[in-house]
mmCIF file of N, CA and C in Angstrom:
data_model
loop_
_atom_site.group_PDB
_atom_site.id
_atom_site.type_symbol
_atom_site.label_atom_id
_atom_site.label_comp_id
_atom_site.label_asym_id
_atom_site.label_seq_id
_atom_site.Cartn_x
_atom_site.Cartn_y
_atom_site.Cartn_z
ATOM 1 N N MET A 1 -9.779 16.804 7.466
ATOM 2 C CA MET A 1 -9.074 16.199 8.263
ATOM 3 C C MET A 1 -7.758 16.622 8.975
ATOM 4 N N THR A 2 -6.972 17.082 10.148
ATOM 5 C CA THR A 2 -6.102 17.315 10.472
ATOM 6 C C THR A 2 -4.975 16.623 10.544
ATOM 7 N N GLN A 3 -3.406 17.200 10.312
ATOM 8 C CA GLN A 3 -2.629 16.330 9.969
ATOM 9 C C GLN A 3 -2.225 15.308 11.325
ATOM 10 N N GLN A 4 -2.998 15.792 12.626
ATOM 11 C CA GLN A 4 -2.542 14.494 13.575
ATOM 12 C C GLN A 4 -3.499 13.495 13.277
ATOM 13 N N THR A 5 -4.816 13.852 12.859
ATOM 14 C CA THR A 5 -5.560 12.627 12.427
ATOM 15 C C THR A 5 -5.132 11.733 11.100
ATOM 16 N N GLU A 6 -4.779 12.691 10.142
ATOM 17 C CA GLU A 6 -4.116 11.442 9.110
ATOM 18 C C GLU A 6 -3.097 10.771 9.385
ATOM 19 N N ASN A 7 -2.305 10.906 10.634
ATOM 20 C CA ASN A 7 -0.959 10.249 11.042
ATOM 21 C C ASN A 7 -1.900 8.625 11.960
ATOM 22 N N LYS A 8 -2.774 8.745 12.583
ATOM 23 C CA LYS A 8 -3.042 7.817 13.547
ATOM 24 C C LYS A 8 -3.365 6.638 12.645
ATOM 25 N N THR A 9 -2.741 5.768 13.704
ATOM 26 C CA THR A 9 -2.830 4.460 12.888
ATOM 27 C C THR A 9 -4.026 3.847 12.663
ATOM 28 N N ILE A 10 -5.017 3.094 12.205
ATOM 29 C CA ILE A 10 -6.040 2.762 12.102
ATOM 30 C C ILE A 10 -6.088 1.386 12.117
ATOM 31 N N VAL A 11 -6.609 0.520 13.067
ATOM 32 C CA VAL A 11 -6.771 -0.911 13.616
ATOM 33 C C VAL A 11 -8.310 -1.648 12.694
ATOM 34 N N VAL A 12 -7.424 -2.524 11.424
ATOM 35 C CA VAL A 12 -8.377 -2.854 10.781
ATOM 36 C C VAL A 12 -8.889 -4.706 10.596
ATOM 37 N N GLU A 13 -9.479 -4.934 10.237
ATOM 38 C CA GLU A 13 -9.540 -6.759 10.283
ATOM 39 C C GLU A 13 -9.704 -7.059 9.012
ATOM 40 N N ARG A 14 -8.325 -7.357 8.457
ATOM 41 C CA ARG A 14 -8.121 -8.166 7.263
ATOM 42 C C ARG A 14 -8.599 -9.908 6.800
ATOM 43 N N THR A 15 -9.368 -9.806 5.737
ATOM 44 C CA THR A 15 -9.458 -11.278 5.408
ATOM 45 C C THR A 15 -8.618 -11.860 4.137
ATOM 46 N N GLN A 16 -8.416 -13.022 4.580
ATOM 47 C CA GLN A 16 -7.803 -13.590 3.244
ATOM 48 C C GLN A 16 -8.725 -14.015 2.126
ATOM 49 N N THR A 17 -8.264 -13.616 1.243
ATOM 50 C CA THR A 17 -8.884 -13.670 0.145
ATOM 51 C C THR A 17 -8.468 -14.679 -1.358
ATOM 52 N N GLY A 18 -9.336 -15.123 -2.364
ATOM 53 C CA GLY A 18 -8.463 -16.239 -3.316
ATOM 54 C C GLY A 18 -9.104 -15.333 -4.646
ATOM 55 N N VAL A 19 -8.802 -14.254 -4.378
ATOM 56 C CA VAL A 19 -8.983 -13.454 -6.004
ATOM 57 C C VAL A 19 -8.437 -13.907 -7.386
ATOM 58 N N LYS A 20 -8.937 -14.086 -8.510
ATOM 59 C CA LYS A 20 -8.309 -14.094 -9.680
ATOM 60 C C LYS A 20 -8.150 -12.739 -10.526
ATOM 61 N N ILE A 21 -6.780 -12.721 -11.071
ATOM 62 C CA ILE A 21 -6.041 -11.262 -11.688
ATOM 63 C C ILE A 21 -5.486 -11.873 -12.682
ATOM 64 N N GLU A 22 -5.961 -11.240 -13.593
ATOM 65 C CA GLU A 22 -5.034 -11.619 -15.291
ATOM 66 C C GLU A 22 -3.182 -11.639 -14.711
ATOM 67 N N LYS A 23 -2.811 -12.530 -15.341
ATOM 68 C CA LYS A 23 -1.454 -12.746 -14.979
ATOM 69 C C LYS A 23 -0.374 -11.662 -15.202
ATOM 70 N N ARG A 24 -0.384 -10.664 -16.354
ATOM 71 C CA ARG A 24 0.620 -9.388 -16.346
ATOM 72 C C ARG A 24 0.055 -8.846 -15.450
ATOM 73 N N LEU A 25 -1.229 -8.224 -15.281
ATOM 74 C CA LEU A 25 -1.520 -7.421 -13.995
ATOM 75 C C LEU A 25 -0.933 -7.466 -13.173
ATOM 76 N N LEU A 26 -0.955 -8.690 -12.751
ATOM 77 C CA LEU A 26 -0.244 -9.219 -11.006
ATOM 78 C C LEU A 26 1.012 -8.995 -11.096
ATOM 79 N N LYS A 27 1.751 -9.120 -12.410
ATOM 80 C CA LYS A 27 2.948 -9.482 -12.130
ATOM 81 C C LYS A 27 3.124 -7.139 -12.050
ATOM 82 N N VAL A 28 3.025 -6.828 -12.587
ATOM 83 C CA VAL A 28 2.995 -5.415 -12.907
ATOM 84 C C VAL A 28 2.574 -4.729 -11.024
ATOM 85 N N LEU A 29 1.454 -5.220 -10.399
ATOM 86 C CA LEU A 29 1.046 -5.139 -8.974
ATOM 87 C C LEU A 29 2.326 -5.768 -8.199
ATOM 88 N N LYS A 30 2.577 -6.605 -8.705
ATOM 89 C CA LYS A 30 3.800 -7.210 -7.717
ATOM 90 C C LYS A 30 4.604 -6.078 -7.244
ATOM 91 N N ALA A 31 5.496 -5.970 -8.657
ATOM 92 C CA ALA A 31 6.593 -5.156 -8.811
ATOM 93 C C ALA A 31 6.504 -3.724 -8.209
ATOM 94 N N MET A 32 4.922 -3.139 -8.726
ATOM 95 C CA MET A 32 4.847 -1.684 -8.060
ATOM 96 C C MET A 32 4.648 -1.672 -6.118
ATOM 97 N N ALA A 33 4.143 -3.078 -5.406
ATOM 98 C CA ALA A 33 4.564 -3.163 -4.013
ATOM 99 C C ALA A 33 5.905 -3.194 -3.647
ATOM 100 N N GLU A 34 6.707 -4.257 -4.504
ATOM 101 C CA GLU A 34 8.270 -4.448 -4.482
ATOM 102 C C GLU A 34 8.568 -2.775 -4.462
ATOM 103 N N TYR A 35 8.588 -1.870 -5.519
ATOM 104 C CA TYR A 35 9.068 -0.603 -5.494
ATOM 105 C C TYR A 35 8.727 0.275 -4.773
ATOM 106 N N HIS A 36 7.576 -0.070 -3.745
ATOM 107 C CA HIS A 36 7.578 1.270 -2.755
ATOM 108 C C HIS A 36 7.573 0.170 -1.641
ATOM 109 N N ASP A 37 8.041 -0.706 -1.349
ATOM 110 C CA ASP A 37 8.707 -1.478 -0.200
ATOM 111 C C ASP A 37 7.178 -1.650 0.694
ATOM 112 N N ILE A 38 5.917 -2.296 0.034
ATOM 113 C CA ILE A 38 4.725 -2.583 0.916
ATOM 114 C C ILE A 38 3.983 -3.593 0.060
ATOM 115 N N THR A 39 3.386 -4.215 1.025
ATOM 116 C CA THR A 39 2.738 -5.659 0.688
ATOM 117 C C THR A 39 1.980 -5.041 -0.696
ATOM 118 N N LEU A 40 1.523 -6.733 -1.032
ATOM 119 C CA LEU A 40 0.643 -6.549 -2.321
ATOM 120 C C LEU A 40 -0.907 -6.094 -1.808
ATOM 121 N N GLY A 41 -1.319 -6.517 -0.843
ATOM 122 C CA GLY A 41 -2.200 -5.780 -0.036
ATOM 123 C C GLY A 41 -2.401 -4.528 0.130
ATOM 124 N N ASP A 42 -1.230 -4.320 0.553
ATOM 125 C CA ASP A 42 -1.316 -2.763 0.860
ATOM 126 C C ASP A 42 -1.647 -1.854 0.049
ATOM 127 N N LEU A 43 -0.887 -2.469 -1.174
ATOM 128 C CA LEU A 43 -1.297 -1.729 -2.485
ATOM 129 C C LEU A 43 -2.207 -1.452 -3.026
ATOM 130 N N LEU A 44 -3.238 -2.673 -2.839
ATOM 131 C CA LEU A 44 -4.469 -3.012 -3.140
ATOM 132 C C LEU A 44 -5.062 -2.306 -2.595
ATOM 133 N N GLU A 45 -5.068 -2.023 -1.370
ATOM 134 C CA GLU A 45 -5.867 -1.341 -0.156
ATOM 135 C C GLU A 45 -5.555 0.348 -0.479
ATOM 136 N N GLY A 46 -4.520 0.134 -1.134
ATOM 137 C CA GLY A 46 -4.701 2.276 -1.055
ATOM 138 C C GLY A 46 -4.883 2.220 -3.085
ATOM 139 N N ILE A 47 -4.774 1.596 -3.737
ATOM 140 C CA ILE A 47 -5.844 1.899 -4.632
ATOM 141 C C ILE A 47 -7.077 1.880 -4.391
ATOM 142 N N VAL A 48 -7.514 0.685 -4.138
ATOM 143 C CA VAL A 48 -9.121 1.117 -4.347
ATOM 144 C C VAL A 48 -9.720 1.974 -3.012
ATOM 145 N N LEU A 49 -9.007 2.199 -2.144
ATOM 146 C CA LEU A 49 -10.105 3.512 -1.086
ATOM 147 C C LEU A 49 -9.035 4.919 -2.760
ATOM 148 N N HIS A 50 -8.167 5.330 -3.190
ATOM 149 C CA HIS A 50 -8.461 5.746 -3.947
ATOM 150 C C HIS A 50 -9.280 6.504 -5.063
ATOM 151 N N ALA A 51 -9.826 4.815 -5.213
ATOM 152 C CA ALA A 51 -10.582 5.129 -6.305
ATOM 153 C C ALA A 51 -12.064 5.235 -6.184
ATOM 154 N N PHE A 52 -11.898 4.760 -4.345
ATOM 155 C CA PHE A 52 -13.716 5.238 -3.769
ATOM 156 C C PHE A 52 -13.514 6.618 -3.699
ATOM 157 N N ASP A 53 -13.094 7.306 -3.521
ATOM 158 C CA ASP A 53 -12.282 8.531 -3.196
ATOM 159 C C ASP A 53 -12.587 9.660 -4.617
ATOM 160 N N GLY A 54 -12.467 8.909 -5.612
ATOM 161 C CA GLY A 54 -12.735 9.685 -6.790
ATOM 162 C C GLY A 54 -10.933 10.082 -7.297
ATOM 163 N N LYS A 55 -9.625 9.608 -6.631
ATOM 164 C CA LYS A 55 -8.599 10.406 -6.613
ATOM 165 C C LYS A 55 -7.724 8.950 -7.312
ATOM 166 N N VAL A 56 -6.859 9.902 -8.160
ATOM 167 C CA VAL A 56 -5.440 9.215 -8.805
ATOM 168 C C VAL A 56 -4.664 8.665 -7.386
ATOM 169 N N ALA A 57 -4.549 7.198 -7.530
ATOM 170 C CA ALA A 57 -3.740 6.339 -6.846
ATOM 171 C C ALA A 57 -2.071 6.556 -6.647
ATOM 172 N N PHE A 58 -1.535 7.144 -7.978
ATOM 173 C CA PHE A 58 -0.220 7.027 -8.399
ATOM 174 C C PHE A 58 0.498 8.417 -8.641
ATOM 175 N N GLY A 59 1.312 8.980 -8.541
ATOM 176 C CA GLY A 59 1.854 10.102 -9.182
ATOM 177 C C GLY A 59 2.628 9.880 -10.360
ATOM 178 N N ALA A 60 3.168 11.062 -10.795
ATOM 179 C CA ALA A 60 3.407 11.137 -12.181
ATOM 180 C C ALA A 60 4.973 10.044 -12.108
ATOM 181 N N GLU A 61 5.877 9.885 -11.016
ATOM 182 C CA GLU A 61 6.559 8.898 -10.875
ATOM 183 C C GLU A 61 6.773 7.353 -11.108
ATOM 184 N N SER A 62 5.661 7.367 -10.089
ATOM 185 C CA SER A 62 4.953 5.999 -10.076
ATOM 186 C C SER A 62 4.305 5.499 -11.487
ATOM 187 N N LEU A 63 3.713 6.418 -12.150
ATOM 188 C CA LEU A 63 2.842 6.069 -13.294
ATOM 189 C C LEU A 63 4.084 5.842 -14.632
ATOM 190 N N GLU A 64 4.849 6.655 -14.470
ATOM 191 C CA GLU A 64 5.601 5.973 -15.433
ATOM 192 C C GLU A 64 6.393 4.876 -15.302
ATOM 193 N N ARG A 65 6.889 4.790 -13.799
ATOM 194 C CA ARG A 65 7.149 3.323 -13.519
ATOM 195 C C ARG A 65 6.232 2.143 -14.137
ATOM 196 N N ILE A 66 5.033 2.300 -13.536
ATOM 197 C CA ILE A 66 3.952 1.376 -14.203
ATOM 198 C C ILE A 66 4.108 1.296 -15.470
ATOM 199 N N ARG A 67 4.450 2.664 -16.658
ATOM 200 C CA ARG A 67 4.554 2.355 -17.930
ATOM 201 C C ARG A 67 5.781 1.217 -18.423
ATOM 202 N N GLN A 68 6.685 1.382 -17.444
ATOM 203 C CA GLN A 68 7.871 0.614 -17.731
ATOM 204 C C GLN A 68 7.503 -0.861 -17.765
ATOM 205 N N LEU A 69 6.746 -0.991 -16.549
ATOM 206 C CA LEU A 69 6.877 -2.564 -15.836
ATOM 207 C C LEU A 69 5.610 -2.959 -17.075
ATOM 208 N N LYS A 70 4.715 -2.222 -17.404
ATOM 209 C CA LYS A 70 3.762 -2.812 -18.619
ATOM 210 C C LYS A 70 4.387 -3.509 -19.714
ATOM 211 N N GLN A 71 5.885 -2.671 -20.071
ATOM 212 C CA GLN A 71 6.309 -3.070 -21.325
ATOM 213 C C GLN A 71 6.959 -4.279 -21.018
ATOM 214 N N VAL A 72 7.978 -4.390 -19.793
ATOM 215 C CA VAL A 72 8.115 -5.595 -19.628
ATOM 216 C C VAL A 72 7.896 -6.639 -19.271
ATOM 217 N N TYR A 73 6.556 -6.733 -18.755
ATOM 218 C CA TYR A 73 5.411 -7.726 -18.629
ATOM 219 C C TYR A 73 4.633 -8.032 -19.724
ATOM 220 N N GLY A 74 4.467 -7.186 -20.683
ATOM 221 C CA GLY A 74 3.715 -7.238 -21.740
ATOM 222 C C GLY A 74 2.611 -7.005 -22.083
ATOM 223 N N LEU A 75 2.048 -6.179 -20.780
ATOM 224 C CA LEU A 75 0.772 -6.070 -20.499
ATOM 225 C C LEU A 75 0.234 -4.731 -21.481
ATOM 226 N N GLU A 76 -0.680 -5.225 -22.071
ATOM 227 C CA GLU A 76 -1.409 -4.177 -23.070
ATOM 228 C C GLU A 76 -2.690 -3.746 -22.776
ATOM 229 N N LEU A 77 -2.882 -3.964 -21.566
ATOM 230 C CA LEU A 77 -4.334 -3.891 -21.517
ATOM 231 C C LEU A 77 -4.373 -2.313 -20.621
ATOM 232 N N ASP A 78 -5.696 -1.665 -20.477
ATOM 233 C CA ASP A 78 -5.652 -0.577 -20.096
ATOM 234 C C ASP A 78 -6.848 -0.395 -19.828
ATOM 235 N N ALA A 79 -7.812 0.833 -19.302
ATOM 236 C CA ALA A 79 -8.951 1.069 -18.801
ATOM 237 C C ALA A 79 -10.149 0.296 -19.590
ATOM 238 N N SER A 80 -9.872 0.769 -20.731
ATOM 239 C CA SER A 80 -10.908 0.557 -21.803
ATOM 240 C C SER A 80 -10.834 -1.432 -21.835
ATOM 241 N N ALA A 81 -10.026 -1.885 -21.302
ATOM 242 C CA ALA A 81 -10.361 -3.533 -21.501
ATOM 243 C C ALA A 81 -11.293 -3.794 -20.032
ATOM 244 N N SER A 82 -11.493 -3.130 -19.242
ATOM 245 C CA SER A 82 -12.192 -3.268 -18.109
ATOM 246 C C SER A 82 -13.381 -3.795 -18.019
ATOM 247 N N HIS A 83 -13.969 -4.784 -17.716
ATOM 248 C CA HIS A 83 -15.131 -5.891 -17.677
ATOM 249 C C HIS A 83 -15.807 -6.561 -19.304
ATOM 250 N N ARG A 84 -14.296 -6.694 -20.208
ATOM 251 C CA ARG A 84 -14.332 -7.393 -21.142
ATOM 252 C C ARG A 84 -13.291 -8.734 -21.479
ATOM 253 N N LEU A 85 -12.888 -8.716 -20.062
ATOM 254 C CA LEU A 85 -11.917 -9.515 -20.121
ATOM 255 C C LEU A 85 -12.526 -11.070 -19.676
ATOM 256 N N GLN A 86 -12.090 -12.318 -20.612
ATOM 257 C CA GLN A 86 -12.707 -13.403 -20.227
ATOM 258 C C GLN A 86 -11.706 -14.625 -20.182
ATOM 259 N N GLU A 87 -11.533 -14.954 -19.484
ATOM 260 C CA GLU A 87 -10.459 -16.208 -19.111
ATOM 261 C C GLU A 87 -10.782 -17.329 -19.935
ATOM 262 N N LYS A 88 -9.176 -17.719 -19.944
ATOM 263 C CA LYS A 88 -9.108 -18.875 -21.309
ATOM 264 C C LYS A 88 -9.841 -20.227 -20.894
ATOM 265 N N SER A 89 -10.621 -20.569 -21.496
ATOM 266 C CA SER A 89 -11.057 -22.252 -20.907
ATOM 267 C C SER A 89 -9.978 -23.025 -21.443
#
C-alpha cells in the first residue's frame, strides 16, 4: 500500500450493537480510548483489524498504560482467560 492510499479516508457503514463485555475490561478499554482521544468504537475497530492481520494493536507505551489501568480497575484477566469467562447468574 502506498502512503497516499494509506492516508485516504475510507467511508464505511457502522451499526449500533448491544455487545456484553466484562465490566473491568470495558473500563480499561474506555480509558484507553480516552487516552488516545478516540471513541470506544474506533478503538475496538482498530484492535480487531490489527488482530485480523495478525498484528499487535498497541506499542510499548500503550501496553504500559494498559498494565497500569488493569491495576487501577482490578483487571487480572489475560489472554489465557479467553473463552472461559462465564457471566454471573
